[in-house]
C-alpha cells in the first residue's frame, strides 16, 4: 500500500482549515486550495491560532509548531493538487458544488490520487459517479471542530476499493483520529441521528414547550450531552443543518 505524504484540501473554511491543521501536525505536507484568496488568508491565520493554542498549553513544542506551519501551502488553482496522494473536498454541503469540485479534481489529479469527500450527508456513490475513478472515491466525514474531535466516519461508495479504504483508514489514524466505518446512507450515522434531534428541539421551541435555554439545559443535564441541541445547531450553522435535513428529507 502506497504511503501518502502530501494531501490536498479544497475549501479553507471551518472544516477545510481544521483538516489542514491536523494533517500538518501529523507530518503531512498540505496544499489548501480555495477560489477566494481572502478565505485562504483567513484559513492560514486560524491554523496559526489553533497551533498557537497548543503551543501555549505545551501540547506541542516550538519546533513542532513551526514545522506544522511550514507544511501548509495555499493556492487558488486546482492544478496545484496534481501531486497529492489524497485530496479532501470540504466545500459547502450541496451536491452540485461538490460534484463540480470532484469533476475538476478527477481531471487534474494523478491516476493514483484518492478523492475524499467531507460530506456529512450526501451519497458517496452518487458523488463518485461524477468521476472516472469511482473505486478511488470515499467519504471522510470529520467532526467540527476538527482539531478537537476524534471521530472520522469512513464511508465507502458502491465501487470504493478495499485498497482505497485501507489507505484512508491508515491515514486517518496517522492524523490522530478514530476512523469508524459506516455505510452509504443519507446522513450516515452521525447526522441521521443528530439532525432529527436538532429538528425536534426547534419544534419544541416553536411550540413553546420551553425556551432555548430550558431545552438545551434538559439535554445537557438530563441526557449528559456536553452541549444542548440548539447551541450545537448554532455551532454547526443553521444553513448547514438545513442542507443536511433537506438531504434526509
PDB file of C-alpha atoms in Angstrom:
ATOM      1  CA  UNK A   1       0.000   0.000   0.000  1.00  0.00           C
ATOM      2  CA  UNK A   2       1.470   3.318  -1.103  1.00  0.00           C
ATOM      3  CA  UNK A   3       2.114   5.756   1.763  1.00  0.00           C
ATOM      4  CA  UNK A   4       0.609   9.205   1.314  1.00  0.00           C
ATOM      5  CA  UNK A   5       2.979  12.092   2.047  1.00  0.00           C
ATOM      6  CA  UNK A   6       1.075  15.069   0.667  1.00  0.00           C
ATOM      7  CA  UNK A   7      -2.632  15.788   0.781  1.00  0.00           C
ATOM      8  CA  UNK A   8      -4.796  18.486  -0.699  1.00  0.00           C
ATOM      9  CA  UNK A   9      -7.753  20.209   0.919  1.00  0.00           C
ATOM     10  CA  UNK A  10     -10.308  22.061  -1.192  1.00  0.00           C
ATOM     11  CA  UNK A  11     -12.026  24.749   0.849  1.00  0.00           C
ATOM     12  CA  UNK A  12     -10.399  26.922   3.517  1.00  0.00           C
ATOM     13  CA  UNK A  13     -13.471  27.313   5.727  1.00  0.00           C
ATOM     14  CA  UNK A  14     -14.114  25.867   9.172  1.00  0.00           C
ATOM     15  CA  UNK A  15     -13.742  22.226   8.127  1.00  0.00           C
ATOM     16  CA  UNK A  16     -11.066  22.785   5.489  1.00  0.00           C
ATOM     17  CA  UNK A  17      -8.569  24.656   7.611  1.00  0.00           C
ATOM     18  CA  UNK A  18      -9.236  22.254  10.508  1.00  0.00           C
ATOM     19  CA  UNK A  19      -8.414  19.248   8.316  1.00  0.00           C
ATOM     20  CA  UNK A  20      -5.307  21.046   7.017  1.00  0.00           C
ATOM     21  CA  UNK A  21      -4.150  21.751  10.576  1.00  0.00           C
ATOM     22  CA  UNK A  22      -4.416  18.176  11.873  1.00  0.00           C
ATOM     23  CA  UNK A  23      -2.796  16.835   8.699  1.00  0.00           C
ATOM     24  CA  UNK A  24       0.143  19.229   9.046  1.00  0.00           C
ATOM     25  CA  UNK A  25       0.513  18.361  12.745  1.00  0.00           C
ATOM     26  CA  UNK A  26       0.758  14.680  11.811  1.00  0.00           C
ATOM     27  CA  UNK A  27       3.676  15.318   9.451  1.00  0.00           C
ATOM     28  CA  UNK A  28       1.811  15.517   6.146  1.00  0.00           C
ATOM     29  CA  UNK A  29       2.503  18.254   3.645  1.00  0.00           C
ATOM     30  CA  UNK A  30      -0.726  20.070   2.825  1.00  0.00           C
ATOM     31  CA  UNK A  31      -1.862  22.181  -0.096  1.00  0.00           C
ATOM     32  CA  UNK A  32      -5.043  24.092   0.775  1.00  0.00           C
ATOM     33  CA  UNK A  33      -6.983  25.422  -2.207  1.00  0.00           C
ATOM     34  CA  UNK A  34      -9.802  27.958  -2.268  1.00  0.00           C
ATOM     35  CA  UNK A  35     -11.119  30.215  -5.034  1.00  0.00           C
ATOM     36  CA  UNK A  36     -11.024  33.195  -2.648  1.00  0.00           C
ATOM     37  CA  UNK A  37      -7.572  34.493  -1.614  1.00  0.00           C
ATOM     38  CA  UNK A  38      -9.157  36.134   1.442  1.00  0.00           C
ATOM     39  CA  UNK A  39     -10.514  32.753   2.578  1.00  0.00           C
ATOM     40  CA  UNK A  40      -7.041  31.219   2.261  1.00  0.00           C
ATOM     41  CA  UNK A  41      -5.530  34.059   4.269  1.00  0.00           C
ATOM     42  CA  UNK A  42      -8.160  33.638   6.975  1.00  0.00           C
ATOM     43  CA  UNK A  43      -7.720  29.860   6.958  1.00  0.00           C
ATOM     44  CA  UNK A  44      -3.957  30.086   7.427  1.00  0.00           C
ATOM     45  CA  UNK A  45      -4.463  32.612  10.242  1.00  0.00           C
ATOM     46  CA  UNK A  46      -6.851  30.228  12.007  1.00  0.00           C
ATOM     47  CA  UNK A  47      -4.400  27.348  11.599  1.00  0.00           C
ATOM     48  CA  UNK A  48      -1.746  29.552  13.186  1.00  0.00           C
ATOM     49  CA  UNK A  49      -4.125  30.447  16.013  1.00  0.00           C
ATOM     50  CA  UNK A  50      -5.019  26.805  16.600  1.00  0.00           C
ATOM     51  CA  UNK A  51      -1.390  25.713  16.688  1.00  0.00           C
ATOM     52  CA  UNK A  52      -0.585  28.692  18.907  1.00  0.00           C
ATOM     53  CA  UNK A  53      -3.098  27.488  21.495  1.00  0.00           C
ATOM     54  CA  UNK A  54      -1.476  24.049  21.519  1.00  0.00           C
ATOM     55  CA  UNK A  55       1.940  25.671  21.947  1.00  0.00           C
ATOM     56  CA  UNK A  56       0.691  27.832  24.828  1.00  0.00           C
ATOM     57  CA  UNK A  57      -0.697  24.729  26.555  1.00  0.00           C
ATOM     58  CA  UNK A  58       2.640  22.955  25.942  1.00  0.00           C
ATOM     59  CA  UNK A  59       0.929  20.206  23.935  1.00  0.00           C
ATOM     60  CA  UNK A  60       3.393  20.806  21.104  1.00  0.00           C
ATOM     61  CA  UNK A  61       6.903  22.218  21.111  1.00  0.00           C
ATOM     62  CA  UNK A  62       8.002  25.431  19.422  1.00  0.00           C
ATOM     63  CA  UNK A  63       9.766  23.326  16.786  1.00  0.00           C
ATOM     64  CA  UNK A  64       6.634  21.237  16.115  1.00  0.00           C
ATOM     65  CA  UNK A  65       4.592  24.444  15.881  1.00  0.00           C
ATOM     66  CA  UNK A  66       6.936  25.924  13.288  1.00  0.00           C
ATOM     67  CA  UNK A  67       7.241  22.726  11.250  1.00  0.00           C
ATOM     68  CA  UNK A  68       3.467  22.297  11.090  1.00  0.00           C
ATOM     69  CA  UNK A  69       3.068  25.850   9.784  1.00  0.00           C
ATOM     70  CA  UNK A  70       5.767  25.255   7.176  1.00  0.00           C
ATOM     71  CA  UNK A  71       3.989  22.146   5.883  1.00  0.00           C
ATOM     72  CA  UNK A  72       0.937  24.164   4.792  1.00  0.00           C
ATOM     73  CA  UNK A  73       0.923  25.871   1.396  1.00  0.00           C
ATOM     74  CA  UNK A  74      -2.002  27.570  -0.343  1.00  0.00           C
ATOM     75  CA  UNK A  75      -3.256  28.083  -3.879  1.00  0.00           C
ATOM     76  CA  UNK A  76      -6.281  29.232  -5.824  1.00  0.00           C
ATOM     77  CA  UNK A  77      -5.582  26.681  -8.575  1.00  0.00           C
ATOM     78  CA  UNK A  78      -6.822  23.070  -8.567  1.00  0.00           C
ATOM     79  CA  UNK A  79      -3.874  22.134 -10.782  1.00  0.00           C
ATOM     80  CA  UNK A  80      -1.563  22.571  -7.791  1.00  0.00           C
ATOM     81  CA  UNK A  81      -3.119  19.439  -6.262  1.00  0.00           C
ATOM     82  CA  UNK A  82      -1.832  17.204  -9.072  1.00  0.00           C
ATOM     83  CA  UNK A  83       0.924  15.611  -6.963  1.00  0.00           C
ATOM     84  CA  UNK A  84      -1.193  14.900  -3.868  1.00  0.00           C
ATOM     85  CA  UNK A  85      -1.774  11.304  -2.838  1.00  0.00           C
ATOM     86  CA  UNK A  86      -5.182  12.228  -1.432  1.00  0.00           C
ATOM     87  CA  UNK A  87      -7.419  15.267  -1.788  1.00  0.00           C
ATOM     88  CA  UNK A  88     -10.273  16.037   0.609  1.00  0.00           C
ATOM     89  CA  UNK A  89     -13.030  18.316  -0.636  1.00  0.00           C
ATOM     90  CA  UNK A  90     -14.515  20.398   2.171  1.00  0.00           C
ATOM     91  CA  UNK A  91     -16.821  22.794   0.325  1.00  0.00           C
ATOM     92  CA  UNK A  92     -20.472  23.595   1.061  1.00  0.00           C
ATOM     93  CA  UNK A  93     -22.963  20.763   1.642  1.00  0.00           C
ATOM     94  CA  UNK A  94     -24.588  20.979  -1.786  1.00  0.00           C
ATOM     95  CA  UNK A  95     -24.399  18.144  -4.293  1.00  0.00           C
ATOM     96  CA  UNK A  96     -23.925  20.389  -7.336  1.00  0.00           C
ATOM     97  CA  UNK A  97     -20.941  22.207  -5.803  1.00  0.00           C
ATOM     98  CA  UNK A  98     -19.262  19.044  -4.560  1.00  0.00           C
ATOM     99  CA  UNK A  99     -19.836  17.304  -7.892  1.00  0.00           C
ATOM    100  CA  UNK A 100     -18.198  20.196  -9.739  1.00  0.00           C
ATOM    101  CA  UNK A 101     -15.169  20.067  -7.437  1.00  0.00           C
ATOM    102  CA  UNK A 102     -14.782  16.301  -7.801  1.00  0.00           C
ATOM    103  CA  UNK A 103     -15.071  16.524 -11.581  1.00  0.00           C
ATOM    104  CA  UNK A 104     -12.298  19.134 -11.625  1.00  0.00           C
ATOM    105  CA  UNK A 105     -10.098  17.064  -9.300  1.00  0.00           C
ATOM    106  CA  UNK A 106     -10.612  13.980 -11.459  1.00  0.00           C
ATOM    107  CA  UNK A 107      -9.157  15.904 -14.394  1.00  0.00           C
ATOM    108  CA  UNK A 108      -6.093  17.425 -12.705  1.00  0.00           C
ATOM    109  CA  UNK A 109      -5.025  14.788 -10.174  1.00  0.00           C
ATOM    110  CA  UNK A 110      -2.723  11.876 -10.842  1.00  0.00           C
ATOM    111  CA  UNK A 111      -4.127   8.451 -11.662  1.00  0.00           C
ATOM    112  CA  UNK A 112      -3.323   7.127  -8.164  1.00  0.00           C
ATOM    113  CA  UNK A 113      -4.827  10.048  -6.236  1.00  0.00           C
ATOM    114  CA  UNK A 114      -7.631   9.170  -3.817  1.00  0.00           C
ATOM    115  CA  UNK A 115     -10.512  11.642  -3.798  1.00  0.00           C
ATOM    116  CA  UNK A 116     -12.227  12.005  -0.432  1.00  0.00           C
ATOM    117  CA  UNK A 117     -15.343  13.998   0.360  1.00  0.00           C
ATOM    118  CA  UNK A 118     -16.088  15.538   3.740  1.00  0.00           C
ATOM    119  CA  UNK A 119     -19.806  15.442   3.017  1.00  0.00           C
ATOM    120  CA  UNK A 120     -21.941  14.993   6.112  1.00  0.00           C
ATOM    121  CA  UNK A 121     -24.990  13.566   4.354  1.00  0.00           C
ATOM    122  CA  UNK A 122     -24.723  13.188   0.546  1.00  0.00           C
ATOM    123  CA  UNK A 123     -24.390   9.784  -1.140  1.00  0.00           C
ATOM    124  CA  UNK A 124     -20.753   8.809  -1.741  1.00  0.00           C
ATOM    125  CA  UNK A 125     -21.849   6.561  -4.615  1.00  0.00           C
ATOM    126  CA  UNK A 126     -23.612   9.457  -6.317  1.00  0.00           C
ATOM    127  CA  UNK A 127     -20.621  11.769  -5.864  1.00  0.00           C
ATOM    128  CA  UNK A 128     -18.173   9.101  -7.054  1.00  0.00           C
ATOM    129  CA  UNK A 129     -20.216   8.689 -10.240  1.00  0.00           C
ATOM    130  CA  UNK A 130     -19.181  12.213 -11.237  1.00  0.00           C
ATOM    131  CA  UNK A 131     -15.610  10.964 -11.697  1.00  0.00           C
ATOM    132  CA  UNK A 132     -13.822   8.356 -13.798  1.00  0.00           C
ATOM    133  CA  UNK A 133     -12.292   6.776 -10.677  1.00  0.00           C
ATOM    134  CA  UNK A 134     -15.245   5.673  -8.547  1.00  0.00           C
ATOM    135  CA  UNK A 135     -13.073   2.967  -6.961  1.00  0.00           C
ATOM    136  CA  UNK A 136     -10.816   5.735  -5.558  1.00  0.00           C
ATOM    137  CA  UNK A 137     -13.576   7.924  -4.100  1.00  0.00           C
ATOM    138  CA  UNK A 138     -14.503   7.670  -0.419  1.00  0.00           C
ATOM    139  CA  UNK A 139     -16.246   9.592   2.337  1.00  0.00           C
ATOM    140  CA  UNK A 140     -14.102  11.102   5.118  1.00  0.00           C
ATOM    141  CA  UNK A 141     -16.571  12.849   7.401  1.00  0.00           C
ATOM    142  CA  UNK A 142     -14.624  14.824  10.009  1.00  0.00           C
ATOM    143  CA  UNK A 143     -16.414  16.327  13.014  1.00  0.00           C
ATOM    144  CA  UNK A 144     -16.428  20.013  13.950  1.00  0.00           C
ATOM    145  CA  UNK A 145     -14.147  21.351  15.400  1.00  0.00           C
ATOM    146  CA  UNK A 146     -11.705  19.098  13.570  1.00  0.00           C
ATOM    147  CA  UNK A 147      -8.636  19.627  15.814  1.00  0.00           C
ATOM    148  CA  UNK A 148     -10.606  18.560  18.918  1.00  0.00           C
ATOM    149  CA  UNK A 149     -12.973  15.840  17.716  1.00  0.00           C
ATOM    150  CA  UNK A 150     -11.585  12.306  17.334  1.00  0.00           C
ATOM    151  CA  UNK A 151     -14.227  10.732  15.102  1.00  0.00           C
ATOM    152  CA  UNK A 152     -13.981  10.421  11.332  1.00  0.00           C
ATOM    153  CA  UNK A 153     -16.793   8.497   9.639  1.00  0.00           C
ATOM    154  CA  UNK A 154     -15.295   6.499   6.753  1.00  0.00           C
ATOM    155  CA  UNK A 155     -17.889   5.736   4.076  1.00  0.00           C
ATOM    156  CA  UNK A 156     -17.434   3.524   1.031  1.00  0.00           C
ATOM    157  CA  UNK A 157     -19.375   4.100  -2.138  1.00  0.00           C
ATOM    158  CA  UNK A 158     -20.600   1.021  -4.011  1.00  0.00           C
ATOM    159  CA  UNK A 159     -17.427   0.994  -6.106  1.00  0.00           C
ATOM    160  CA  UNK A 160     -14.855   2.047  -3.474  1.00  0.00           C
ATOM    161  CA  UNK A 161     -11.973  -0.439  -3.488  1.00  0.00           C
ATOM    162  CA  UNK A 162     -10.558  -2.155  -0.432  1.00  0.00           C
ATOM    163  CA  UNK A 163      -7.166  -0.592  -1.176  1.00  0.00           C
ATOM    164  CA  UNK A 164      -8.705   2.891  -1.088  1.00  0.00           C
ATOM    165  CA  UNK A 165     -10.459   2.126   2.190  1.00  0.00           C
ATOM    166  CA  UNK A 166      -7.276   0.750   3.765  1.00  0.00           C
ATOM    167  CA  UNK A 167      -5.249   3.783   2.682  1.00  0.00           C
ATOM    168  CA  UNK A 168      -7.770   6.217   4.116  1.00  0.00           C
ATOM    169  CA  UNK A 169      -8.230   4.268   7.341  1.00  0.00           C
ATOM    170  CA  UNK A 170      -4.463   4.209   7.905  1.00  0.00           C
ATOM    171  CA  UNK A 171      -4.139   7.919   7.085  1.00  0.00           C
ATOM    172  CA  UNK A 172      -6.977   8.771   9.470  1.00  0.00           C
ATOM    173  CA  UNK A 173      -5.178   7.000  12.311  1.00  0.00           C
ATOM    174  CA  UNK A 174      -1.931   8.751  11.359  1.00  0.00           C
ATOM    175  CA  UNK A 175      -3.756  12.072  11.760  1.00  0.00           C
ATOM    176  CA  UNK A 176      -4.630  11.097  15.324  1.00  0.00           C
ATOM    177  CA  UNK A 177      -8.281  10.410  14.572  1.00  0.00           C
ATOM    178  CA  UNK A 178     -10.546   7.418  15.214  1.00  0.00           C
ATOM    179  CA  UNK A 179     -11.937   6.002  11.941  1.00  0.00           C
ATOM    180  CA  UNK A 180     -15.357   4.337  12.110  1.00  0.00           C
ATOM    181  CA  UNK A 181     -16.715   2.584   9.030  1.00  0.00           C
ATOM    182  CA  UNK A 182     -20.375   3.279   8.272  1.00  0.00           C
ATOM    183  CA  UNK A 183     -22.500   2.514   5.230  1.00  0.00           C
ATOM    184  CA  UNK A 184     -23.508   4.889   2.455  1.00  0.00           C
ATOM    185  CA  UNK A 185     -26.948   6.068   3.570  1.00  0.00           C
ATOM    186  CA  UNK A 186     -28.390   9.600   3.909  1.00  0.00           C
ATOM    187  CA  UNK A 187     -26.736  11.363   6.847  1.00  0.00           C
ATOM    188  CA  UNK A 188     -24.623   8.242   7.570  1.00  0.00           C
ATOM    189  CA  UNK A 189     -24.880   7.532  11.336  1.00  0.00           C
ATOM    190  CA  UNK A 190     -23.930  10.882  12.838  1.00  0.00           C
ATOM    191  CA  UNK A 191     -26.417  13.138  11.108  1.00  0.00           C
ATOM    192  CA  UNK A 192     -29.138  10.534  10.680  1.00  0.00           C
ATOM    193  CA  UNK A 193     -29.331  10.515  14.481  1.00  0.00           C
ATOM    194  CA  UNK A 194     -28.317  14.114  15.252  1.00  0.00           C
ATOM    195  CA  UNK A 195     -30.306  16.196  12.782  1.00  0.00           C
ATOM    196  CA  UNK A 196     -33.779  14.844  13.610  1.00  0.00           C
ATOM    197  CA  UNK A 197     -32.973  15.551  17.277  1.00  0.00           C
ATOM    198  CA  UNK A 198     -31.985  19.141  16.455  1.00  0.00           C
ATOM    199  CA  UNK A 199     -35.133  19.479  14.364  1.00  0.00           C
ATOM    200  CA  UNK A 200     -37.289  18.281  17.268  1.00  0.00           C
ATOM    201  CA  UNK A 201     -35.555  20.778  19.564  1.00  0.00           C
ATOM    202  CA  UNK A 202     -36.534  23.530  17.118  1.00  0.00           C
ATOM    203  CA  UNK A 203     -40.129  22.244  17.131  1.00  0.00           C
ATOM    204  CA  UNK A 204     -40.092  22.325  20.954  1.00  0.00           C
ATOM    205  CA  UNK A 205     -39.006  25.950  20.784  1.00  0.00           C
ATOM    206  CA  UNK A 206     -41.615  26.820  18.138  1.00  0.00           C
ATOM    207  CA  UNK A 207     -44.387  25.091  20.106  1.00  0.00           C
ATOM    208  CA  UNK A 208     -43.441  26.880  23.303  1.00  0.00           C
ATOM    209  CA  UNK A 209     -42.581  23.710  25.219  1.00  0.00           C
ATOM    210  CA  UNK A 210     -39.606  25.580  26.655  1.00  0.00           C
ATOM    211  CA  UNK A 211     -37.319  28.471  25.831  1.00  0.00           C
ATOM    212  CA  UNK A 212     -33.945  27.858  24.183  1.00  0.00           C
ATOM    213  CA  UNK A 213     -32.055  27.721  27.476  1.00  0.00           C
ATOM    214  CA  UNK A 214     -34.524  25.274  29.015  1.00  0.00           C
ATOM    215  CA  UNK A 215     -34.392  22.938  26.011  1.00  0.00           C
ATOM    216  CA  UNK A 216     -30.594  22.923  25.993  1.00  0.00           C
ATOM    217  CA  UNK A 217     -30.425  22.504  29.789  1.00  0.00           C
ATOM    218  CA  UNK A 218     -32.723  19.467  29.679  1.00  0.00           C
ATOM    219  CA  UNK A 219     -30.479  17.736  27.144  1.00  0.00           C
ATOM    220  CA  UNK A 220     -27.253  18.732  28.896  1.00  0.00           C
ATOM    221  CA  UNK A 221     -28.298  17.945  32.444  1.00  0.00           C
ATOM    222  CA  UNK A 222     -30.733  15.112  31.758  1.00  0.00           C
ATOM    223  CA  UNK A 223     -29.028  13.312  28.872  1.00  0.00           C
ATOM    224  CA  UNK A 224     -25.435  14.245  29.750  1.00  0.00           C
ATOM    225  CA  UNK A 225     -24.830  15.951  26.397  1.00  0.00           C
ATOM    226  CA  UNK A 226     -21.878  18.369  26.534  1.00  0.00           C
ATOM    227  CA  UNK A 227     -23.884  20.937  24.576  1.00  0.00           C
ATOM    228  CA  UNK A 228     -27.611  21.431  24.024  1.00  0.00           C
ATOM    229  CA  UNK A 229     -29.075  20.762  20.553  1.00  0.00           C
ATOM    230  CA  UNK A 230     -29.910  24.408  19.837  1.00  0.00           C
ATOM    231  CA  UNK A 231     -26.436  25.622  20.823  1.00  0.00           C
ATOM    232  CA  UNK A 232     -24.988  22.811  18.711  1.00  0.00           C
ATOM    233  CA  UNK A 233     -27.122  23.878  15.745  1.00  0.00           C
ATOM    234  CA  UNK A 234     -25.663  27.369  16.060  1.00  0.00           C
ATOM    235  CA  UNK A 235     -22.138  25.934  16.167  1.00  0.00           C
ATOM    236  CA  UNK A 236     -22.739  23.778  13.086  1.00  0.00           C
ATOM    237  CA  UNK A 237     -24.557  26.597  11.275  1.00  0.00           C
ATOM    238  CA  UNK A 238     -28.296  26.696  10.674  1.00  0.00           C
ATOM    239  CA  UNK A 239     -27.713  26.799   6.908  1.00  0.00           C
ATOM    240  CA  UNK A 240     -25.725  23.557   7.070  1.00  0.00           C
ATOM    241  CA  UNK A 241     -28.353  21.931   9.298  1.00  0.00           C
ATOM    242  CA  UNK A 242     -30.997  22.856   6.717  1.00  0.00           C
ATOM    243  CA  UNK A 243     -28.887  21.438   3.861  1.00  0.00           C
ATOM    244  CA  UNK A 244     -28.440  18.127   5.724  1.00  0.00           C
ATOM    245  CA  UNK A 245     -32.122  17.908   6.666  1.00  0.00           C
ATOM    246  CA  UNK A 246     -33.030  18.521   3.028  1.00  0.00           C
ATOM    247  CA  UNK A 247     -30.883  15.532   2.035  1.00  0.00           C
ATOM    248  CA  UNK A 248     -32.524  13.386   4.715  1.00  0.00           C
ATOM    249  CA  UNK A 249     -35.949  14.540   3.531  1.00  0.00           C
TER     250      UNK A 249
END
